[in-house]
Coordinates of C-alpha atoms in Angstrom, one line a residue:
Chain L
X867 CA 106.7 -135.5 87.1
X868 CA 104.8 -134.9 83.6
X869 CA 108.1 -136.9 81.4
X870 CA 106.6 -138.0 77.6
X871 CA 106.5 -141.4 76.7
X872 CA 109.1 -142.5 74.4
X873 CA 108.2 -145.5 72.5
X874 CA 110.6 -148.3 71.9
X875 CA 112.6 -147.1 69.1
X876 CA 113.1 -150.1 66.2
X877 CA 115.8 -149.9 63.9
X878 CA 116.4 -153.3 63.4
X879 CA 112.8 -153.0 61.3
X880 CA 113.9 -150.9 59.7
X881 CA 117.1 -152.2 58.0
X882 CA 115.7 -155.0 57.6
X883 CA 112.8 -153.5 55.4
X884 CA 115.2 -151.8 53.5
X885 CA 117.0 -155.1 52.6
X886 CA 113.9 -156.8 51.2
X887 CA 112.8 -153.2 49.3
X888 CA 116.4 -154.0 47.4
X889 CA 115.6 -157.6 47.3
X890 CA 112.1 -157.1 45.6
X891 CA 113.5 -154.3 43.2
X892 CA 115.9 -157.0 42.3
X893 CA 113.1 -159.7 41.7
X894 CA 110.9 -157.6 39.6
X895 CA 113.7 -155.8 37.8
X896 CA 115.0 -159.6 36.5
X897 CA 110.7 -160.8 36.5
X898 CA 110.7 -157.9 33.5
X899 CA 114.2 -157.8 32.0
X900 CA 114.7 -161.3 31.8
X901 CA 113.0 -162.0 28.2
X902 CA 112.6 -165.9 28.6
X903 CA 109.7 -165.3 30.7
X904 CA 108.2 -164.1 27.2
X905 CA 105.6 -161.9 28.7
X906 CA 103.9 -160.9 25.9
X907 CA 103.0 -164.7 25.3
X908 CA 101.8 -165.0 29.0
X909 CA 99.3 -162.7 27.7
X910 CA 98.6 -163.7 24.4
X911 CA 97.7 -167.0 26.3
X912 CA 95.6 -165.7 29.7
X913 CA 92.2 -166.3 28.5
X914 CA 92.9 -169.0 25.2
X915 CA 89.8 -170.7 24.4
X916 CA 91.0 -173.6 26.2
X917 CA 93.2 -172.3 28.8
X918 CA 89.8 -170.7 30.2
X919 CA 87.6 -174.0 29.3
X920 CA 90.7 -176.1 31.8
X921 CA 89.3 -173.0 34.8
X922 CA 86.5 -173.3 34.4
X923 CA 87.3 -177.1 35.2
X924 CA 89.1 -177.0 37.8
X925 CA 86.6 -174.0 39.7
X926 CA 83.2 -176.2 39.2
X927 CA 85.7 -179.2 40.1
X928 CA 87.0 -178.0 43.2
X929 CA 83.3 -175.9 43.6
X930 CA 81.5 -180.2 43.8
X931 CA 84.9 -181.5 45.2
X932 CA 84.1 -179.4 48.1
X933 CA 81.0 -179.3 49.0
X934 CA 80.2 -183.5 48.7
X935 CA 83.2 -183.5 50.4
X936 CA 82.4 -181.1 53.4
X937 CA 78.2 -182.8 53.1
X938 CA 80.1 -186.1 53.9
X939 CA 82.5 -185.0 56.5
X940 CA 80.0 -183.1 58.4
X941 CA 78.5 -186.8 58.8
X942 CA 81.4 -188.6 59.3
X943 CA 81.9 -186.2 62.0
X944 CA 78.8 -186.6 63.9
X945 CA 78.7 -190.5 63.3
X946 CA 82.5 -190.2 65.1
X947 CA 81.1 -188.2 68.5
X948 CA 77.8 -190.1 69.2
X949 CA 77.4 -192.6 71.3
X950 CA 77.0 -195.7 69.0
X951 CA 79.4 -198.2 68.8
X952 CA 78.6 -199.2 64.9
X953 CA 78.7 -195.3 63.6
X954 CA 81.8 -194.5 65.4
X955 CA 83.6 -197.4 64.5
X956 CA 82.7 -196.9 60.1
X957 CA 83.8 -192.9 60.6
X958 CA 86.9 -194.4 61.9
X959 CA 87.7 -196.7 59.7
X960 CA 86.7 -194.2 57.2
X961 CA 88.5 -191.6 57.4
X962 CA 91.4 -194.4 58.3
X963 CA 90.9 -195.9 55.0
X964 CA 90.5 -193.1 52.9
X965 CA 93.8 -191.0 54.7
X966 CA 96.1 -193.9 54.1
X967 CA 95.8 -194.2 50.4
X968 CA 96.6 -191.5 48.7
X969 CA 94.7 -189.3 45.8
X970 CA 96.5 -190.2 42.5
X971 CA 96.0 -193.8 43.8
X972 CA 92.1 -193.8 44.5
X973 CA 92.1 -191.9 41.0
X974 CA 93.0 -194.1 39.4
X975 CA 91.3 -196.6 41.1
X976 CA 87.7 -195.2 39.7
X977 CA 89.3 -194.6 36.9
X978 CA 89.8 -198.4 36.3
X979 CA 87.3 -199.8 38.1
X980 CA 85.9 -202.2 34.9
X981 CA 89.0 -203.5 35.3
X982 CA 88.7 -204.5 38.8
X983 CA 85.4 -204.9 39.6
X984 CA 83.7 -205.5 34.9
X985 CA 80.6 -205.7 36.3
X986 CA 78.3 -204.6 39.3
X987 CA 74.9 -206.0 41.1
X988 CA 71.9 -205.1 43.3
X989 CA 70.8 -208.4 45.3
X990 CA 71.0 -210.1 48.1
X991 CA 74.0 -211.3 49.2
X992 CA 75.5 -214.9 48.0
X993 CA 72.4 -214.9 46.0
X994 CA 70.2 -212.9 43.7
X995 CA 71.0 -210.5 41.7
X996 CA 68.0 -207.8 41.2
X997 CA 69.7 -205.5 38.8
X998 CA 74.1 -206.2 37.4
X999 CA 75.8 -202.3 35.3
X1000 CA 78.8 -202.7 33.4
X1001 CA 81.3 -201.4 35.1
X1002 CA 83.3 -200.1 31.2
X1003 CA 81.5 -196.8 31.2
X1004 CA 80.5 -196.3 34.3
X1005 CA 83.5 -193.8 35.4
X1006 CA 84.6 -191.3 33.5
X1007 CA 87.8 -189.7 34.4
X1008 CA 85.5 -186.4 35.3
X1009 CA 83.1 -189.0 37.9
X1010 CA 86.3 -190.5 39.1
X1011 CA 88.2 -187.8 39.9
X1012 CA 84.5 -186.0 41.7
X1013 CA 84.2 -189.5 43.7
X1014 CA 87.9 -189.8 44.2
X1015 CA 88.9 -186.0 45.4
X1016 CA 85.9 -185.7 47.3
X1017 CA 85.8 -189.1 49.6
X1018 CA 90.1 -187.6 50.2
X1019 CA 88.2 -184.1 50.6
X1020 CA 85.2 -185.8 53.4
X1021 CA 87.9 -187.4 55.2
X1022 CA 90.3 -184.7 55.6
X1023 CA 87.4 -182.4 56.4
X1024 CA 86.0 -184.8 58.5
X1025 CA 88.9 -184.6 60.9
X1026 CA 88.8 -180.2 61.6
X1027 CA 85.3 -180.7 61.7
X1028 CA 85.1 -182.8 64.7
X1029 CA 88.4 -181.2 66.0
X1030 CA 85.5 -177.8 65.9
X1031 CA 83.2 -179.5 67.0
X1032 CA 85.3 -180.7 70.1
X1033 CA 86.0 -177.3 71.1
X1034 CA 82.8 -176.4 71.8
X1035 CA 82.1 -176.3 75.5
X1036 CA 79.7 -179.1 76.7
X1037 CA 77.9 -177.6 78.5
X1038 CA 76.4 -175.8 75.3
X1039 CA 74.7 -179.2 74.9
X1040 CA 73.5 -179.6 78.4
X1041 CA 71.6 -176.9 78.2
X1042 CA 70.0 -176.9 74.8
X1043 CA 68.8 -180.7 75.4
X1044 CA 67.7 -179.4 79.2
X1045 CA 65.6 -177.3 76.9
X1046 CA 63.8 -180.4 75.1
X1047 CA 65.6 -179.8 71.7
X1048 CA 66.6 -182.9 69.4
X1049 CA 69.8 -184.2 68.5
X1050 CA 69.7 -182.7 65.4
X1051 CA 68.7 -179.7 65.7
X1052 CA 70.9 -178.7 68.6
X1053 CA 74.1 -180.3 66.0
X1054 CA 72.7 -178.2 63.4
X1055 CA 71.3 -174.7 65.3
X1056 CA 73.9 -175.4 68.4
X1057 CA 77.2 -176.6 68.6
X1058 CA 77.9 -176.6 64.9
X1059 CA 77.8 -172.7 64.1
X1060 CA 79.5 -172.4 67.4
X1061 CA 82.1 -175.5 65.8
X1062 CA 83.1 -173.2 63.0
X1063 CA 85.2 -170.2 64.5
X1064 CA 87.9 -173.0 64.8
X1065 CA 86.5 -174.8 61.1
X1066 CA 86.9 -172.7 58.9
X1067 CA 90.7 -170.7 59.0
X1068 CA 91.5 -175.3 58.7
X1069 CA 89.2 -175.2 55.6
X1070 CA 90.3 -171.8 54.0
X1071 CA 93.4 -174.3 53.6
X1072 CA 92.0 -176.6 52.5
X1073 CA 89.8 -175.8 49.6
X1074 CA 93.0 -173.1 48.5
X1075 CA 95.0 -176.9 48.7
X1076 CA 92.0 -179.1 46.5
X1077 CA 91.9 -176.1 43.6
X1078 CA 95.2 -176.9 43.3
X1079 CA 95.4 -180.5 44.3
X1080 CA 92.2 -180.9 41.1
X1081 CA 95.7 -181.0 38.5
X1082 CA 96.2 -184.8 39.1
X1083 CA 93.1 -185.0 37.0
X1084 CA 95.4 -184.7 33.8
X1085 CA 96.7 -188.8 34.4
X1086 CA 93.6 -189.5 34.0
X1087 CA 93.5 -187.0 30.6
X1088 CA 91.0 -184.8 32.8
X1089 CA 91.3 -181.4 31.3
X1090 CA 92.1 -179.4 34.1
X1091 CA 93.5 -175.8 33.9
X1092 CA 97.3 -177.2 34.4
X1093 CA 96.6 -180.0 32.1
X1094 CA 95.3 -177.7 29.6
X1095 CA 98.7 -175.0 29.5
X1096 CA 100.2 -178.0 29.8
X1097 CA 98.5 -179.6 26.0
X1098 CA 99.1 -176.3 24.4
X1099 CA 102.6 -176.3 25.2
X1100 CA 103.2 -180.1 23.9
X1101 CA 102.5 -178.2 20.9
X1102 CA 104.3 -175.3 20.9
X1103 CA 106.4 -175.9 23.7
X1104 CA 106.4 -172.2 25.6
X1105 CA 106.4 -173.9 28.8
X1106 CA 107.4 -171.4 31.5
X1107 CA 104.5 -169.1 29.7
X1108 CA 102.0 -171.7 29.7
X1109 CA 103.0 -172.3 33.6
X1110 CA 103.2 -169.3 34.2
X1111 CA 99.2 -168.8 32.3
X1112 CA 98.3 -171.2 34.9
X1113 CA 100.2 -169.7 38.0
X1114 CA 99.0 -166.5 37.5
X1115 CA 94.6 -168.2 37.6
X1116 CA 96.1 -170.4 40.8
X1117 CA 97.3 -167.1 42.2
X1118 CA 94.2 -164.9 41.2
X1119 CA 91.8 -167.8 42.4
X1120 CA 93.6 -168.3 46.0
X1121 CA 93.6 -164.3 45.9
X1122 CA 89.8 -164.0 45.7
X1123 CA 89.2 -167.2 47.7
X1124 CA 92.0 -165.8 51.5
X1125 CA 89.9 -162.7 51.1
X1126 CA 86.3 -164.6 51.0
X1127 CA 88.1 -167.0 54.5
X1128 CA 88.3 -163.4 55.6
X1129 CA 84.4 -162.6 55.7
X1130 CA 83.3 -166.6 56.3
X1131 CA 85.6 -165.3 60.0
X1132 CA 84.2 -161.8 60.1
X1133 CA 80.5 -163.5 60.3
X1134 CA 81.0 -167.4 62.3
X1135 CA 82.6 -164.1 64.8
X1136 CA 79.7 -162.9 66.2
X1137 CA 78.1 -162.5 69.3
X1138 CA 81.9 -164.0 70.3
X1139 CA 82.5 -160.3 71.5
X1140 CA 85.9 -159.9 69.5
X1141 CA 84.6 -159.8 65.9
X1142 CA 87.2 -162.9 64.3
X1143 CA 91.1 -162.8 65.1
X1144 CA 91.5 -159.4 63.8
X1145 CA 88.5 -157.0 65.3
X1146 CA 85.8 -155.3 63.9
X1147 CA 87.4 -154.1 60.6
X1148 CA 87.7 -153.8 57.1
X1149 CA 89.6 -155.5 54.5
X1150 CA 91.0 -152.8 53.5
X1151 CA 91.6 -151.9 57.0
X1152 CA 93.1 -154.6 58.0
X1153 CA 95.2 -154.7 54.9
X1154 CA 96.8 -151.5 55.6
X1155 CA 97.4 -152.2 59.5
X1156 CA 99.9 -155.2 58.2
X1157 CA 101.5 -153.0 55.7
X1158 CA 104.8 -153.3 57.8
X1159 CA 105.9 -149.8 59.2
X1160 CA 103.6 -147.9 56.8
X1161 CA 101.0 -149.0 59.2
X1162 CA 99.9 -149.5 62.5
X1163 CA 101.3 -152.2 64.1
X1164 CA 98.4 -154.6 64.1
X1165 CA 98.7 -154.4 68.3
X1166 CA 97.7 -150.5 67.7
X1167 CA 95.1 -151.2 65.9
X1168 CA 93.9 -153.2 68.8
X1169 CA 93.8 -156.6 67.4
X1170 CA 94.4 -158.5 70.8
X1171 CA 91.7 -156.6 72.3
Chain S
X32 CA 43.8 -190.4 90.3
X33 CA 40.9 -188.3 91.6
X34 CA 41.8 -184.7 91.7
X35 CA 42.5 -184.9 95.3
X36 CA 44.5 -186.9 95.1
X37 CA 46.6 -185.4 92.0
X38 CA 47.4 -182.1 94.0
X39 CA 48.0 -183.9 97.3
X40 CA 50.5 -186.6 95.3
X41 CA 53.8 -185.1 94.8
X42 CA 55.6 -183.0 92.1
X43 CA 59.4 -185.1 91.9
X44 CA 58.8 -188.9 93.5
X45 CA 62.4 -190.4 93.9
X46 CA 63.1 -193.8 95.2
X47 CA 66.6 -195.5 95.7
X48 CA 68.8 -193.1 93.7
X49 CA 71.8 -194.7 93.2
X50 CA 74.9 -193.6 90.9
X51 CA 78.2 -193.6 90.6
X52 CA 81.4 -192.6 88.5
X53 CA 83.5 -195.3 88.5
X54 CA 84.3 -196.3 92.5
X55 CA 83.1 -193.1 93.6
X56 CA 79.4 -194.2 94.7
X57 CA 78.1 -190.7 93.8
X58 CA 74.2 -191.1 94.5
X59 CA 74.1 -193.4 96.8
X60 CA 70.4 -193.9 97.9
X61 CA 68.9 -191.2 97.9
X62 CA 64.8 -190.6 98.6
X63 CA 63.2 -187.6 98.1
X64 CA 60.1 -186.0 97.6
X65 CA 59.0 -182.3 96.1
X66 CA 55.6 -180.9 96.3
X67 CA 54.2 -178.9 93.2
X68 CA 54.3 -174.9 94.6
X69 CA 57.9 -175.8 97.0
X70 CA 60.8 -174.8 96.7
X71 CA 63.6 -177.3 97.4
X72 CA 67.1 -176.2 98.7
X73 CA 70.2 -179.0 98.3
X74 CA 72.6 -178.5 100.5
X75 CA 76.3 -180.2 101.4
X76 CA 80.0 -179.8 101.1
X77 CA 81.5 -180.3 97.7
X78 CA 81.5 -183.4 96.3
X79 CA 78.5 -184.7 98.2
X80 CA 76.5 -185.4 95.0
X81 CA 73.5 -182.4 94.9
X82 CA 74.5 -181.0 91.3
X83 CA 74.7 -185.3 90.8
X84 CA 71.0 -185.4 92.0
X85 CA 70.0 -182.5 90.2
X86 CA 70.5 -183.7 86.7
X87 CA 70.0 -187.3 87.1
X88 CA 66.1 -184.9 87.4
X89 CA 66.6 -184.5 84.0
X90 CA 68.4 -186.3 82.5
X91 CA 71.4 -186.1 82.3
X92 CA 72.9 -188.4 84.0
X93 CA 71.8 -191.6 84.1
X94 CA 70.8 -193.5 87.0
X95 CA 72.0 -196.6 88.0
X96 CA 69.3 -198.0 90.8
X97 CA 66.2 -196.5 91.7
X98 CA 63.9 -193.8 89.6
X99 CA 62.8 -190.0 89.6
X100 CA 59.2 -189.2 88.6
X101 CA 58.1 -186.2 87.8
X102 CA 54.5 -185.5 87.7
X103 CA 53.9 -189.2 87.3
X104 CA 55.9 -189.5 84.3
X105 CA 59.6 -192.0 85.5
X106 CA 62.1 -189.5 83.6
X107 CA 64.2 -191.9 80.5
X108 CA 62.1 -195.0 81.6
X109 CA 58.9 -196.7 80.8
X110 CA 58.2 -199.0 83.5
X111 CA 56.4 -202.2 81.7
X112 CA 56.0 -206.0 84.1
X113 CA 57.9 -205.2 86.4
X114 CA 61.1 -203.7 84.9
X115 CA 62.3 -200.1 84.2
X116 CA 62.7 -199.7 80.2
X117 CA 64.7 -196.8 79.2
X118 CA 62.9 -194.9 76.3
X119 CA 64.5 -193.8 73.2
X120 CA 66.1 -190.1 72.9
X121 CA 62.7 -188.7 71.5
X122 CA 60.8 -189.5 74.7
X123 CA 63.7 -188.2 76.9
X124 CA 64.0 -184.6 74.8
X125 CA 59.9 -184.4 75.4
X126 CA 60.1 -185.1 79.3
X127 CA 63.1 -182.6 79.6
X128 CA 61.8 -180.2 77.6
X129 CA 59.0 -179.6 80.7
X130 CA 61.5 -179.7 83.2
X131 CA 64.1 -175.7 82.9
X132 CA 67.0 -175.9 84.4
X133 CA 69.6 -173.0 84.8
X134 CA 73.3 -173.9 84.9
X135 CA 76.8 -172.4 87.5
X136 CA 78.0 -171.1 84.2
X137 CA 74.9 -169.7 82.6
X138 CA 75.5 -171.8 79.0
X139 CA 73.9 -169.5 76.8
X140 CA 73.9 -170.0 73.6
X141 CA 76.9 -167.0 72.8
X142 CA 75.9 -166.4 68.9
X143 CA 72.4 -165.7 69.6
X144 CA 71.5 -162.7 70.9
X145 CA 68.9 -162.4 73.7
X146 CA 65.5 -162.8 72.1
X147 CA 66.9 -165.8 69.9
X148 CA 68.5 -167.3 72.7
X149 CA 64.5 -167.7 74.3
X150 CA 63.0 -168.0 71.7
X151 CA 64.5 -171.0 70.0
X152 CA 63.2 -174.1 72.5
X153 CA 59.3 -172.9 72.1
X154 CA 59.9 -172.6 68.0
X155 CA 61.8 -176.1 67.5
X156 CA 60.3 -177.9 70.6
X157 CA 56.5 -176.6 70.6
X158 CA 55.9 -174.9 67.6
X159 CA 55.4 -171.7 68.2
X160 CA 54.6 -169.5 65.8
X161 CA 58.6 -167.9 65.9
X162 CA 55.9 -164.0 67.0
X163 CA 54.3 -164.9 69.0
X164 CA 57.4 -166.9 70.6
X165 CA 59.6 -163.3 70.8
X166 CA 56.7 -161.6 72.1
X167 CA 56.7 -164.1 75.0
X168 CA 60.3 -163.3 75.4
X169 CA 59.4 -160.1 76.1
X170 CA 57.5 -160.7 78.2
X171 CA 60.2 -162.8 80.1
X172 CA 63.0 -160.6 79.8
X173 CA 60.9 -157.9 81.6
X174 CA 60.1 -160.0 84.4
X175 CA 63.7 -160.6 84.9
X176 CA 64.1 -157.3 84.8
X177 CA 66.0 -156.8 81.3
X178 CA 63.7 -155.1 79.3
X179 CA 64.6 -153.8 76.3
X180 CA 68.2 -156.4 76.3
X181 CA 66.6 -158.8 73.6
X182 CA 68.9 -157.3 70.7
X183 CA 72.3 -158.1 72.8
X184 CA 74.5 -160.9 72.8
X185 CA 75.4 -162.5 75.9
X186 CA 79.0 -161.5 76.4
X187 CA 77.4 -157.7 76.0
X188 CA 75.3 -158.6 79.4
X189 CA 76.8 -158.6 83.0
X190 CA 77.1 -162.3 85.2
X191 CA 74.1 -161.3 86.5
X192 CA 72.3 -160.4 83.4
X193 CA 73.0 -163.5 81.6
X194 CA 72.2 -165.5 84.3
X195 CA 68.6 -164.4 84.0
X196 CA 68.1 -164.3 80.4
X197 CA 69.3 -168.4 81.8
X198 CA 66.3 -168.1 83.6
X199 CA 63.9 -166.3 81.4
X200 CA 65.4 -169.3 78.6
X201 CA 64.6 -171.8 80.6
X202 CA 60.8 -169.7 81.9
X203 CA 60.3 -169.9 77.7
X204 CA 58.9 -173.3 77.7
X205 CA 56.8 -173.1 80.6
X206 CA 58.5 -175.5 82.8
X207 CA 56.3 -177.7 85.5
X208 CA 59.6 -177.6 87.4
X209 CA 62.8 -175.6 87.4
X210 CA 66.6 -177.3 88.6
X211 CA 69.4 -174.9 89.8
X212 CA 72.3 -176.0 89.8
X213 CA 74.4 -173.4 92.0
X214 CA 72.7 -170.6 90.1
X215 CA 74.6 -167.7 91.8
X216 CA 78.3 -169.5 92.2
X217 CA 79.9 -168.4 89.2
X218 CA 78.7 -164.7 89.3
X219 CA 80.8 -161.0 90.9
X220 CA 79.4 -161.3 95.0
X221 CA 77.5 -157.9 93.9
X222 CA 75.6 -159.4 91.4
X223 CA 74.6 -162.4 92.9
X224 CA 71.4 -160.3 94.9
X225 CA 70.1 -159.4 91.2
X226 CA 70.1 -163.0 90.5
X227 CA 68.8 -164.3 93.8
X228 CA 65.6 -161.8 94.0
X229 CA 64.7 -162.6 90.4
X230 CA 64.7 -166.4 92.1
X231 CA 62.2 -165.3 94.9
X232 CA 60.5 -164.1 93.1
X233 CA 59.5 -167.0 91.1
X234 CA 59.0 -169.3 94.3
X235 CA 56.1 -166.5 95.5
X236 CA 55.2 -166.7 91.7
X237 CA 54.4 -170.8 93.1
X238 CA 56.7 -172.4 90.9
X239 CA 58.5 -175.4 91.7
X240 CA 61.7 -175.3 92.2
X241 CA 65.3 -177.2 92.9
X242 CA 68.1 -175.1 94.4
X243 CA 71.7 -176.3 94.6
X244 CA 73.4 -173.8 96.2
X245 CA 75.8 -172.6 99.0
X246 CA 73.7 -169.3 99.8
X247 CA 72.3 -169.8 103.4
X248 CA 70.5 -166.9 103.9
X249 CA 68.8 -167.7 100.4
X250 CA 67.5 -171.1 101.9
X251 CA 66.6 -169.8 104.8
X252 CA 64.6 -167.0 103.7
X253 CA 63.0 -169.6 100.2
X254 CA 63.2 -172.7 100.9
X255 CA 60.0 -174.4 102.3
X256 CA 62.5 -177.6 102.8
X257 CA 66.1 -177.9 103.3
X258 CA 67.5 -180.7 102.4
X259 CA 71.7 -181.4 103.9
X260 CA 73.3 -184.4 101.8
X261 CA 76.2 -185.7 102.5
X262 CA 78.4 -188.9 100.4
X263 CA 75.4 -189.4 98.4
X264 CA 72.8 -189.0 101.2
X265 CA 70.4 -187.3 102.9
X266 CA 71.8 -187.2 105.8
X267 CA 69.1 -184.7 107.6
X268 CA 66.3 -183.0 106.2
X269 CA 63.1 -180.5 107.2
X270 CA 61.8 -176.9 107.1
X271 CA 65.1 -174.3 106.6
X272 CA 64.8 -173.2 110.6
X273 CA 64.6 -177.0 112.2
X274 CA 67.3 -177.9 109.4
X275 CA 69.8 -175.0 109.6
X276 CA 69.2 -173.5 113.5
X277 CA 69.3 -177.2 115.2
X278 CA 70.9 -179.5 112.5
X279 CA 70.9 -182.7 113.7
X280 CA 73.4 -184.4 112.2
X281 CA 77.2 -184.5 113.1
X282 CA 78.3 -183.6 109.0
X283 CA 75.8 -180.7 108.6
X284 CA 77.4 -179.4 112.1
X285 CA 80.3 -178.9 110.9
X286 CA 79.2 -178.0 107.4
X287 CA 76.5 -174.8 108.5
X288 CA 79.6 -173.4 111.1
X289 CA 81.8 -173.4 108.3
X290 CA 79.6 -171.3 105.8
X291 CA 77.4 -169.5 108.4

């Protein structure tokens, strides 16, 4: 019997798409016609010098915090998985402590260190001091932000990394040991690269979260993207447009980072025989494939194969 | 020790080896000698301690008592004044580099190509220049019948091909001794032959090997010595013709009757 195969129809998808289109049209309409958004003002301040200055600070602070945090975090995760009980306990205690303290409190703590310890010194415990410094000018706002947020990232990233390391089959380590590879080499060359596919998505989350979380530095008067726009609207009272300026920048940055995450995931999927979660396709193809109704469905593109 | 005596003394000497996991005594006093150039096949029901014995030989498992000696060195320990002192990681790593191991699940590094799998240890451990190691990798791949597959990733190969790559990877370190932990148990039946052929070829070339397997035919054909383990003890040991044809121990008889 050579009957034609008729795929299951999905009328509900068309109906919901139509409803959604109407809602999107309404949203666009209100964005355009509501004059209180003051898009002209948004455009005017988008590349304003102090906004761009704040943007730069947000960018490099996020980059520095993530880089330092992850270096520490990988170390903390590796310590947690060692047989050495001292390292294991130390790692556990660090993660427990840092995760318990709200980042805002930590930031203020580093910033106000001088009021807690006016003087820090190096020497024999309970004995002679060799060097000592006054802490009054040790931590500027930016440095306090860098240290506090880096420790925060270290604690959270170490748990992400640890999860990834645990997902690598024990046989990989044994095979490497049997070949006579040293522990450091096994970690760096064999286990960590295989842990990356499960580390990257969660890390992308942490990175994008941190990009926006850096805005808490405004409490210690560090002028990041959000605080810069606040400073501007404190003078001209154009609150909404300036918040929109900051928001648009965050949207742009998040978009770039999400695209970057796609390529990193694809890189670490090599040899897995599945080229990442979406198959060996380009970003554009993936995008078109995920356009509901108009592109083919993800399954048809072989996303599950 | 004279040269003659060195040739006589066994490459692997195992004495009084004991190991337990919790209350379960996995190895219960194992003594075993393996002479240079010989193939020893370990047989026994699952849970008899074959794999643990094999893994103790390169210190993937730490014995509770007794010792393993390979070419005169006690594995994982240093003898001093009547005691065995546990070695640090670095020294154990050095000892392991001379003992190759092939696993049931291949354990190839999936994120590295076949050549990278073979080159990794010689470059990192022996300091062989990468180009030279790659050339040697090519020779080894040819030897296991996989010439030209160097750029493939392990997942792109069949199970039998992956296991042959794993054997080549172990050979790349020029080991004194090769350990096989059920090398064909994870393979589809039609792929078993190609792997056994490679192992047999190695045996013919004089490689010293200890093989845990359930392939009785292979044991009969290739082994110099067949050792039968039961509940952590060696209950039968000797030439394959003897042990396989006329097992004296009741447990060995029952096992062979079941698998043959």
